[in-house]
Amino acid sequence: MKKRIISGVLAGLVTAATLSACGATKVEPATAATSAPGAEAASASTAAATSAAEAATEVNENAQATTEAAAANNAAASGDDVTLDEALNNEVRVKPDSAKWTINLAGNNGSLCNVPTFLAFELGFFADEGIDATLTSADFQTKSAGLDDGSFPIINDDYMFFKSVENGIGASIVDGIHKGCIKVQVLPDSDLAKPEDFAGKNIRIACDEIGGTTYQATALWLEQAGIKAFGSDAEVTFVPYNDDNLSIAALEKGEVQAVADWDPVAAIAEKEGRVKTILDIAKDDPFKDHYCCYLYASDKVLDEDPALIAAILRAYHRAEDWTAKHPEDATEIITQKNYVQIDDKELAVSLISEYGYPLMADRESGNTIDLHEDVSFFVTELTKIGILEGDADAFSNRLVSDVDINL
């Protein structure tokens, strides 16, 4: 990796530049001596001019060095000093020299939603925080148990987890990661184009699982248009498939009339012309201005070691920033390192760009989605249609925990 300029060096350069600038004076051109009695004075004037010019040069050099140091320091903070070649050639330190924490992260699931997790590891952002991280695969039940007992300090997941927390899993949302990665799709010649077209037709919709995220997103979309999608009087029927490719196949066989599926399978099927998309939660109401995925922290770890959660969040913020700035390079890393199986890299770049990963500059200026308002929106809407129960405001307040990332 390129050597990162530490803050102490930067501070020294700033001090040097400031002191030199304070002593600088305007220099007028020296006039040659024309008489012997004035020769000594002319010589002194020339020496003073030379000294002043040298001081001015030093000011400029120090100022330039300060600017370069600041730029390098900012690049290091965001991860911009890590190059694609360094990442692909394993030149980045993914394990800290002396680990402050050793953790497992349920992040090796082959999803584009987990790009920041992959990159925080591969680009050494976890290591920079003193975290020795191991990425593992885990199903829903394993992640739930891991959050509850603290063996997973953080997971990346969506509003499907709201119900688990409502049912007693000890976890809190501490950040949002990106916007949508779910689509509702139909055959290219289907008459279904909007929620109202589902009314009274007993449409069968393929989903990941009953109560799962694609189920919840589709139900919310339909219910907001007045189409009952949940409960004994539902106007549609959800059919679970454990693989999105099976959902697409079921649609083509006529076993279902619509599918609610995830990228990249959904995006690939659309690009191939096998389906048309009638809801893209990254672009369409009511989802387009909301997070799809969140970071859930273990309440146990939050209570016992909040500094670990803060360190993980700092690493994630850098990874999200790097992903947003370098979607092409991010795609190269996750495909060449076999984190995600997608042959169409152009499509992957497009999807990653659409997900709206937050920039560090936007976080610092407050120009990001308000986490409390975002969670409150989904809790309120999911409570209205009966997926969640109880007091929506109270649960929203309980669900989100604010973390000081400077711990």
Short mmCIF file of C-alpha atoms in Angstrom, two decimals:
data_model
loop_
_atom_site.label_atom_id
_atom_site.label_comp_id
_atom_site.label_asym_id
_atom_site.label_seq_id
_atom_site.Cartn_x
_atom_site.Cartn_y
_atom_site.Cartn_z
CA MET A 1 0.00 0.00 0.00
CA LYS A 2 1.03 3.60 -0.44
CA LYS A 3 2.48 5.02 2.73
CA ARG A 4 -0.12 7.02 4.63
CA ILE A 5 0.96 10.37 6.12
CA ILE A 6 0.21 10.43 9.81
CA SER A 7 -1.39 13.33 11.59
CA GLY A 8 1.78 14.21 13.51
CA VAL A 9 3.68 14.87 10.28
CA LEU A 10 0.77 16.90 8.97
CA ALA A 11 0.67 18.97 12.16
CA GLY A 12 4.40 19.67 11.91
CA LEU A 13 4.06 20.85 8.32
CA VAL A 14 1.15 23.10 9.19
CA THR A 15 3.17 24.64 12.04
CA ALA A 16 6.23 25.19 9.84
CA ALA A 17 4.18 26.82 7.11
CA THR A 18 2.39 29.05 9.58
CA LEU A 19 5.59 30.23 11.30
CA SER A 20 7.29 30.94 7.96
CA ALA A 21 4.29 32.84 6.68
CA CYS A 22 4.18 34.98 9.83
CA GLY A 23 7.79 36.11 9.23
CA ALA A 24 7.45 36.80 5.51
CA THR A 25 7.83 40.37 4.18
CA LYS A 26 7.22 41.94 0.81
CA VAL A 27 10.51 42.22 -1.15
CA GLU A 28 11.23 45.05 -3.57
CA PRO A 29 13.87 44.58 -6.33
CA ALA A 30 17.41 45.53 -5.14
CA THR A 31 19.18 48.50 -6.76
CA ALA A 32 22.90 48.18 -7.53
CA ALA A 33 25.28 50.50 -5.57
CA THR A 34 26.66 53.46 -7.57
CA SER A 35 29.11 54.89 -5.09
CA ALA A 36 31.67 53.45 -2.75
CA PRO A 37 30.18 54.99 0.41
CA GLY A 38 26.87 53.14 -0.33
CA ALA A 39 28.44 49.80 -1.25
CA GLU A 40 28.18 48.35 2.25
CA ALA A 41 24.52 49.35 2.53
CA ALA A 42 23.78 47.91 -0.93
CA SER A 43 25.45 44.66 0.03
CA ALA A 44 23.38 44.45 3.22
CA SER A 45 20.24 45.23 1.23
CA THR A 46 21.03 42.50 -1.28
CA ALA A 47 21.65 39.97 1.49
CA ALA A 48 18.38 40.90 3.15
CA ALA A 49 16.54 40.54 -0.15
CA THR A 50 18.09 37.13 -0.74
CA SER A 51 17.15 36.01 2.75
CA ALA A 52 13.61 37.22 2.32
CA ALA A 53 13.30 35.49 -1.07
CA GLU A 54 14.55 32.25 0.45
CA ALA A 55 12.03 32.62 3.26
CA ALA A 56 9.25 33.19 0.74
CA THR A 57 10.33 30.10 -1.19
CA GLU A 58 10.29 28.09 2.02
CA VAL A 59 6.76 29.33 2.73
CA ASN A 60 5.60 28.18 -0.69
CA GLU A 61 7.28 24.80 -0.34
CA ASN A 62 5.86 24.27 3.13
CA ALA A 63 2.41 25.34 1.98
CA GLN A 64 2.58 22.89 -0.92
CA ALA A 65 3.77 20.11 1.38
CA THR A 66 0.94 20.91 3.79
CA THR A 67 -1.61 20.69 0.98
CA GLU A 68 -0.17 17.41 -0.25
CA ALA A 69 -0.10 16.02 3.28
CA ALA A 70 -3.69 17.03 3.92
CA ALA A 71 -4.80 15.43 0.66
CA ALA A 72 -2.95 12.23 1.52
CA ASN A 73 -4.37 12.23 5.03
CA ASN A 74 -7.91 12.68 3.71
CA ALA A 75 -7.35 9.93 1.14
CA ALA A 76 -6.13 7.58 3.85
CA ALA A 77 -9.15 8.36 6.00
CA SER A 78 -11.56 7.44 3.20
CA GLY A 79 -9.50 4.62 1.75
CA ASP A 80 -8.81 6.36 -1.56
CA ASP A 81 -5.11 5.55 -1.20
CA VAL A 82 -5.82 1.84 -1.62
CA THR A 83 -5.43 0.82 -5.26
CA LEU A 84 -7.21 -1.94 -7.17
CA ASP A 85 -3.93 -3.74 -7.89
CA GLU A 86 -3.01 -3.72 -4.22
CA ALA A 87 -6.35 -5.29 -3.31
CA LEU A 88 -6.29 -7.90 -6.08
CA ASN A 89 -2.66 -8.85 -5.41
CA ASN A 90 -3.25 -9.27 -1.67
CA GLU A 91 -0.92 -6.37 -0.84
CA VAL A 92 -3.41 -4.89 1.63
CA ARG A 93 -3.08 -5.85 5.28
CA VAL A 94 -6.37 -7.64 6.01
CA LYS A 95 -5.20 -8.87 9.42
CA PRO A 96 -3.94 -6.39 12.05
CA ASP A 97 -0.42 -6.79 13.40
CA SER A 98 -1.82 -6.76 16.91
CA ALA A 99 -5.57 -7.36 17.10
CA LYS A 100 -7.60 -5.49 19.67
CA TRP A 101 -10.66 -7.52 18.71
CA THR A 102 -11.20 -10.87 17.00
CA ILE A 103 -14.69 -11.20 15.55
CA ASN A 104 -16.88 -13.20 13.18
CA LEU A 105 -19.09 -11.40 10.68
CA ALA A 106 -21.97 -13.09 8.87
CA GLY A 107 -20.99 -11.47 5.61
CA ASN A 108 -20.05 -14.22 3.17
CA ASN A 109 -23.42 -14.75 1.52
CA GLY A 110 -22.77 -13.95 -2.15
CA SER A 111 -25.04 -10.90 -2.17
CA LEU A 112 -24.37 -7.52 -3.75
CA CYS A 113 -25.94 -6.07 -0.59
CA ASN A 114 -22.80 -7.08 1.29
CA VAL A 115 -20.24 -5.31 -0.90
CA PRO A 116 -19.14 -2.97 1.95
CA THR A 117 -18.50 -5.98 4.19
CA PHE A 118 -16.33 -7.64 1.54
CA LEU A 119 -14.41 -4.44 0.85
CA ALA A 120 -13.91 -3.46 4.50
CA PHE A 121 -12.11 -6.78 4.81
CA GLU A 122 -10.24 -6.84 1.49
CA LEU A 123 -9.12 -3.20 1.65
CA GLY A 124 -7.86 -3.56 5.21
CA PHE A 125 -10.34 -1.19 6.83
CA PHE A 126 -11.21 -3.66 9.59
CA ALA A 127 -7.49 -4.29 10.16
CA ASP A 128 -6.83 -0.55 10.40
CA GLU A 129 -9.26 -0.49 13.33
CA GLY A 130 -7.45 -3.33 15.11
CA ILE A 131 -10.12 -5.85 14.13
CA ASP A 132 -9.19 -9.40 13.14
CA ALA A 133 -12.35 -10.28 11.20
CA THR A 134 -13.44 -13.60 9.76
CA LEU A 135 -16.29 -13.58 7.22
CA THR A 136 -18.65 -16.52 7.60
CA SER A 137 -21.89 -17.75 6.05
CA ALA A 138 -24.99 -17.82 8.24
CA ASP A 139 -28.72 -18.35 7.75
CA PHE A 140 -31.42 -16.25 9.36
CA GLN A 141 -31.65 -18.33 12.53
CA THR A 142 -27.87 -18.38 13.01
CA LYS A 143 -27.65 -14.61 12.58
CA SER A 144 -30.49 -14.07 15.03
CA ALA A 145 -28.84 -16.26 17.65
CA GLY A 146 -25.45 -14.64 17.00
CA LEU A 147 -26.81 -11.17 17.58
CA ASP A 148 -28.61 -12.28 20.71
CA ASP A 149 -25.58 -13.89 22.35
CA GLY A 150 -23.01 -11.44 20.96
CA SER A 151 -21.07 -13.94 18.82
CA PHE A 152 -21.96 -11.70 15.85
CA PRO A 153 -21.34 -8.10 16.96
CA ILE A 154 -22.94 -6.71 13.79
CA ILE A 155 -24.85 -8.05 10.80
CA ASN A 156 -26.05 -6.44 7.59
CA ASP A 157 -29.72 -7.18 7.04
CA ASP A 158 -33.05 -5.55 6.21
CA TYR A 159 -36.46 -4.84 7.76
CA MET A 160 -37.25 -8.55 7.86
CA PHE A 161 -35.33 -8.47 11.15
CA PHE A 162 -37.78 -5.98 12.70
CA LYS A 163 -40.11 -8.82 13.64
CA SER A 164 -37.31 -10.77 15.29
CA VAL A 165 -36.37 -7.79 17.44
CA GLU A 166 -40.03 -7.27 18.30
CA ASN A 167 -40.12 -10.92 19.39
CA GLY A 168 -37.18 -10.44 21.74
CA ILE A 169 -33.90 -10.77 19.84
CA GLY A 170 -31.38 -8.46 21.53
CA ALA A 171 -30.36 -6.22 18.62
CA SER A 172 -30.57 -2.58 17.55
CA ILE A 173 -30.17 -0.76 14.25
CA VAL A 174 -27.06 1.42 14.35
CA ASP A 175 -26.76 2.52 10.72
CA GLY A 176 -28.20 2.30 7.22
CA ILE A 177 -26.10 0.91 4.38
CA HIS A 178 -27.82 1.35 1.03
CA LYS A 179 -31.06 1.58 -0.90
CA GLY A 180 -33.01 -1.17 -2.60
CA CYS A 181 -32.05 -4.46 -4.16
CA ILE A 182 -35.53 -6.03 -4.59
CA LYS A 183 -37.79 -6.06 -7.66
CA VAL A 184 -41.31 -7.25 -8.43
CA GLN A 185 -41.40 -8.75 -11.92
CA VAL A 186 -43.86 -10.29 -14.36
CA LEU A 187 -43.67 -11.85 -17.83
CA PRO A 188 -42.96 -9.37 -20.64
CA ASP A 189 -46.51 -9.73 -22.05
CA SER A 190 -48.29 -9.58 -18.68
CA ASP A 191 -51.13 -7.12 -18.10
CA LEU A 192 -49.88 -6.53 -14.55
CA ALA A 193 -48.19 -3.14 -14.38
CA LYS A 194 -49.24 -1.49 -11.11
CA PRO A 195 -50.62 -2.54 -7.71
CA GLU A 196 -54.23 -1.90 -8.70
CA ASP A 197 -53.94 -4.52 -11.45
CA PHE A 198 -53.70 -7.21 -8.75
CA ALA A 199 -57.16 -6.46 -7.34
CA GLY A 200 -59.59 -9.39 -7.22
CA LYS A 201 -57.52 -11.75 -9.40
CA ASN A 202 -55.99 -14.01 -6.74
CA ILE A 203 -52.56 -13.45 -8.26
CA ARG A 204 -49.87 -15.89 -7.09
CA ILE A 205 -46.59 -14.17 -6.22
CA ALA A 206 -43.29 -15.99 -5.72
CA CYS A 207 -41.23 -14.73 -2.76
CA ASP A 208 -38.19 -15.79 -0.75
CA GLU A 209 -40.22 -16.96 2.25
CA ILE A 210 -43.47 -16.14 3.97
CA GLY A 211 -42.69 -13.19 6.18
CA GLY A 212 -39.36 -12.62 4.40
CA THR A 213 -38.16 -9.33 2.98
CA THR A 214 -39.43 -9.72 -0.60
CA TYR A 215 -42.77 -10.76 0.90
CA GLN A 216 -42.88 -7.73 3.19
CA ALA A 217 -41.82 -5.25 0.49
CA THR A 218 -44.44 -6.53 -1.95
CA ALA A 219 -47.17 -6.63 0.70
CA LEU A 220 -46.40 -3.04 1.71
CA TRP A 221 -46.48 -1.89 -1.94
CA LEU A 222 -49.84 -3.55 -2.56
CA GLU A 223 -51.42 -2.51 0.74
CA GLN A 224 -50.54 1.15 0.20
CA ALA A 225 -52.62 0.95 -3.00
CA GLY A 226 -55.55 -0.62 -1.15
CA ILE A 227 -54.88 -4.23 -2.19
CA LYS A 228 -55.08 -6.62 0.74
CA ALA A 229 -51.89 -8.66 0.80
CA PHE A 230 -51.75 -9.84 4.39
CA GLY A 231 -54.21 -11.75 6.53
CA SER A 232 -57.18 -14.05 5.96
CA ASP A 233 -58.81 -11.62 3.50
CA ALA A 234 -55.73 -11.22 1.29
CA GLU A 235 -56.38 -10.74 -2.43
CA VAL A 236 -53.05 -12.31 -3.44
CA THR A 237 -51.29 -15.54 -2.57
CA PHE A 238 -47.57 -15.66 -1.78
CA VAL A 239 -45.68 -18.81 -2.74
CA PRO A 240 -42.22 -19.31 -1.17
CA TYR A 241 -39.19 -20.49 -3.19
CA ASN A 242 -35.75 -20.86 -1.64
CA ASP A 243 -33.93 -19.74 -4.79
CA ASP A 244 -34.69 -16.74 -7.01
CA ASN A 245 -33.83 -18.76 -10.11
CA LEU A 246 -36.59 -21.19 -9.15
CA SER A 247 -38.97 -18.24 -8.79
CA ILE A 248 -38.19 -17.06 -12.32
CA ALA A 249 -38.64 -20.62 -13.63
CA ALA A 250 -42.01 -20.86 -11.83
CA LEU A 251 -43.10 -17.61 -13.47
CA GLU A 252 -42.17 -18.91 -16.92
CA LYS A 253 -44.06 -22.16 -16.26
CA GLY A 254 -47.19 -20.28 -15.21
CA GLU A 255 -47.08 -21.54 -11.62
CA VAL A 256 -47.08 -17.93 -10.42
CA GLN A 257 -48.01 -14.67 -12.15
CA ALA A 258 -45.44 -12.43 -10.47
CA VAL A 259 -42.15 -12.77 -8.59
CA ALA A 260 -40.60 -10.69 -5.83
CA ASP A 261 -36.89 -11.37 -6.06
CA TRP A 262 -33.42 -10.06 -5.30
CA ASP A 263 -30.60 -8.68 -7.40
CA PRO A 264 -28.54 -9.84 -9.12
CA VAL A 265 -30.95 -12.60 -10.31
CA ALA A 266 -33.77 -10.08 -10.80
CA ALA A 267 -31.57 -7.66 -12.77
CA ILE A 268 -30.08 -10.43 -14.91
CA ALA A 269 -33.52 -11.82 -15.81
CA GLU A 270 -34.68 -8.32 -16.75
CA LYS A 271 -31.64 -7.64 -18.93
CA GLU A 272 -32.12 -10.98 -20.68
CA GLY A 273 -35.69 -9.99 -21.55
CA ARG A 274 -37.26 -12.85 -19.61
CA VAL A 275 -39.23 -10.52 -17.34
CA LYS A 276 -40.31 -6.92 -16.99
CA THR A 277 -39.97 -5.05 -13.72
CA ILE A 278 -43.04 -3.33 -12.29
CA LEU A 279 -41.46 -2.35 -8.95
CA ASP A 280 -37.83 -1.50 -8.31
CA ILE A 281 -37.42 -0.45 -4.69
CA ALA A 282 -34.23 1.46 -5.55
CA LYS A 283 -36.19 3.75 -7.87
CA ASP A 284 -39.92 3.58 -7.11
CA ASP A 285 -42.23 4.83 -4.37
CA PRO A 286 -42.66 4.24 -1.52
CA PHE A 287 -39.13 2.84 -1.17
CA LYS A 288 -36.80 4.95 -3.30
CA ASP A 289 -35.83 7.45 -0.59
CA HIS A 290 -35.34 4.81 2.10
CA TYR A 291 -32.70 2.35 3.14
CA CYS A 292 -33.18 -1.27 2.21
CA CYS A 293 -30.41 -2.71 4.37
CA TYR A 294 -29.25 -1.78 7.85
CA LEU A 295 -26.48 -2.64 10.25
CA TYR A 296 -27.88 -4.39 13.30
CA ALA A 297 -25.65 -4.46 16.39
CA SER A 298 -25.85 -6.97 19.19
CA ASP A 299 -27.31 -5.26 22.28
CA LYS A 300 -24.97 -7.39 24.38
CA VAL A 301 -21.90 -6.03 22.58
CA LEU A 302 -23.30 -2.49 22.57
CA ASP A 303 -23.57 -2.64 26.34
CA GLU A 304 -20.27 -4.41 27.03
CA ASP A 305 -17.96 -2.99 24.33
CA PRO A 306 -19.42 0.01 22.45
CA ALA A 307 -15.92 0.89 21.19
CA LEU A 308 -15.94 -2.29 19.07
CA ILE A 309 -19.23 -1.29 17.44
CA ALA A 310 -17.80 2.19 16.78
CA ALA A 311 -14.69 0.70 15.18
CA ILE A 312 -16.76 -1.58 12.94
CA LEU A 313 -18.90 1.37 11.87
CA ARG A 314 -15.83 3.43 10.96
CA ALA A 315 -14.60 0.59 8.76
CA TYR A 316 -18.00 0.27 7.12
CA HIS A 317 -18.20 4.00 6.45
CA ARG A 318 -14.87 3.91 4.64
CA ALA A 319 -15.96 0.85 2.64
CA GLU A 320 -19.27 2.46 1.64
CA ASP A 321 -17.44 5.62 0.58
CA TRP A 322 -14.92 3.59 -1.47
CA THR A 323 -17.73 1.59 -3.09
CA ALA A 324 -19.61 4.75 -4.08
CA LYS A 325 -16.49 6.32 -5.59
CA HIS A 326 -15.10 3.20 -7.27
CA PRO A 327 -17.97 0.93 -8.37
CA GLU A 328 -15.92 -0.54 -11.22
CA ASP A 329 -13.02 -1.44 -8.95
CA ALA A 330 -15.43 -2.73 -6.29
CA THR A 331 -16.93 -5.05 -8.91
CA GLU A 332 -13.50 -6.34 -9.92
CA ILE A 333 -12.62 -7.15 -6.31
CA ILE A 334 -15.86 -8.92 -5.38
CA THR A 335 -15.95 -10.98 -8.59
CA GLN A 336 -12.25 -11.90 -8.79
CA LYS A 337 -12.25 -12.78 -5.07
CA ASN A 338 -15.39 -14.89 -5.66
CA TYR A 339 -17.61 -13.08 -3.19
CA VAL A 340 -20.39 -12.64 -5.78
CA GLN A 341 -21.13 -14.81 -8.80
CA ILE A 342 -22.08 -12.49 -11.65
CA ASP A 343 -20.58 -12.66 -15.12
CA ASP A 344 -22.03 -9.37 -16.35
CA LYS A 345 -19.69 -6.90 -14.67
CA GLU A 346 -21.28 -3.94 -16.42
CA LEU A 347 -24.60 -4.85 -14.84
CA ALA A 348 -22.97 -5.27 -11.43
CA VAL A 349 -21.41 -1.80 -11.69
CA SER A 350 -24.80 -0.34 -12.60
CA LEU A 351 -26.53 -2.00 -9.65
CA ILE A 352 -23.86 -0.98 -7.15
CA SER A 353 -24.11 2.60 -8.38
CA GLU A 354 -27.91 2.57 -8.01
CA TYR A 355 -27.81 1.45 -4.39
CA GLY A 356 -26.65 4.88 -3.21
CA TYR A 357 -23.90 3.96 -0.75
CA PRO A 358 -23.32 7.02 1.48
CA LEU A 359 -20.19 9.10 0.95
CA MET A 360 -18.05 10.14 3.92
CA ALA A 361 -18.53 13.78 2.91
CA ASP A 362 -22.31 13.36 2.96
CA ARG A 363 -22.18 11.77 6.41
CA GLU A 364 -20.05 14.64 7.72
CA SER A 365 -22.43 17.25 6.29
CA GLY A 366 -25.55 15.40 7.44
CA ASN A 367 -26.68 14.89 3.85
CA THR A 368 -27.84 11.30 4.31
CA ILE A 369 -31.12 9.53 5.02
CA ASP A 370 -32.26 10.19 8.59
CA LEU A 371 -31.98 6.79 10.27
CA HIS A 372 -34.63 7.41 12.92
CA GLU A 373 -37.18 8.71 10.39
CA ASP A 374 -36.37 5.89 7.98
CA VAL A 375 -36.88 3.13 10.53
CA SER A 376 -40.02 4.85 11.82
CA PHE A 377 -41.49 4.83 8.30
CA PHE A 378 -41.12 1.07 7.88
CA VAL A 379 -42.22 0.26 11.43
CA THR A 380 -45.34 2.38 10.98
CA GLU A 381 -46.25 0.91 7.59
CA LEU A 382 -45.55 -2.69 8.60
CA THR A 383 -47.64 -2.18 11.74
CA LYS A 384 -50.53 -0.81 9.68
CA ILE A 385 -50.73 -3.97 7.60
CA GLY A 386 -50.35 -6.30 10.57
CA ILE A 387 -46.84 -7.66 10.12
CA LEU A 388 -45.66 -5.82 13.23
CA GLU A 389 -47.77 -5.38 16.36
CA GLY A 390 -47.95 -2.97 19.25
CA ASP A 391 -47.03 0.72 19.52
CA ALA A 392 -45.15 1.77 16.38
CA ASP A 393 -43.58 4.90 17.90
CA ALA A 394 -42.35 3.08 20.99
CA PHE A 395 -40.88 0.25 18.94
CA SER A 396 -39.18 2.65 16.49
CA ASN A 397 -37.50 4.45 19.38
CA ARG A 398 -36.39 1.17 20.92
CA LEU A 399 -35.14 -0.24 17.61
CA VAL A 400 -32.54 2.44 16.81
CA SER A 401 -29.41 3.06 18.91
CA ASP A 402 -27.14 6.05 18.32
CA VAL A 403 -23.45 5.16 18.45
CA ASP A 404 -20.58 7.60 18.98
CA ILE A 405 -18.19 6.44 16.27
CA ASN A 406 -15.33 8.34 17.90
CA LEU A 407 -15.12 5.96 20.86
#
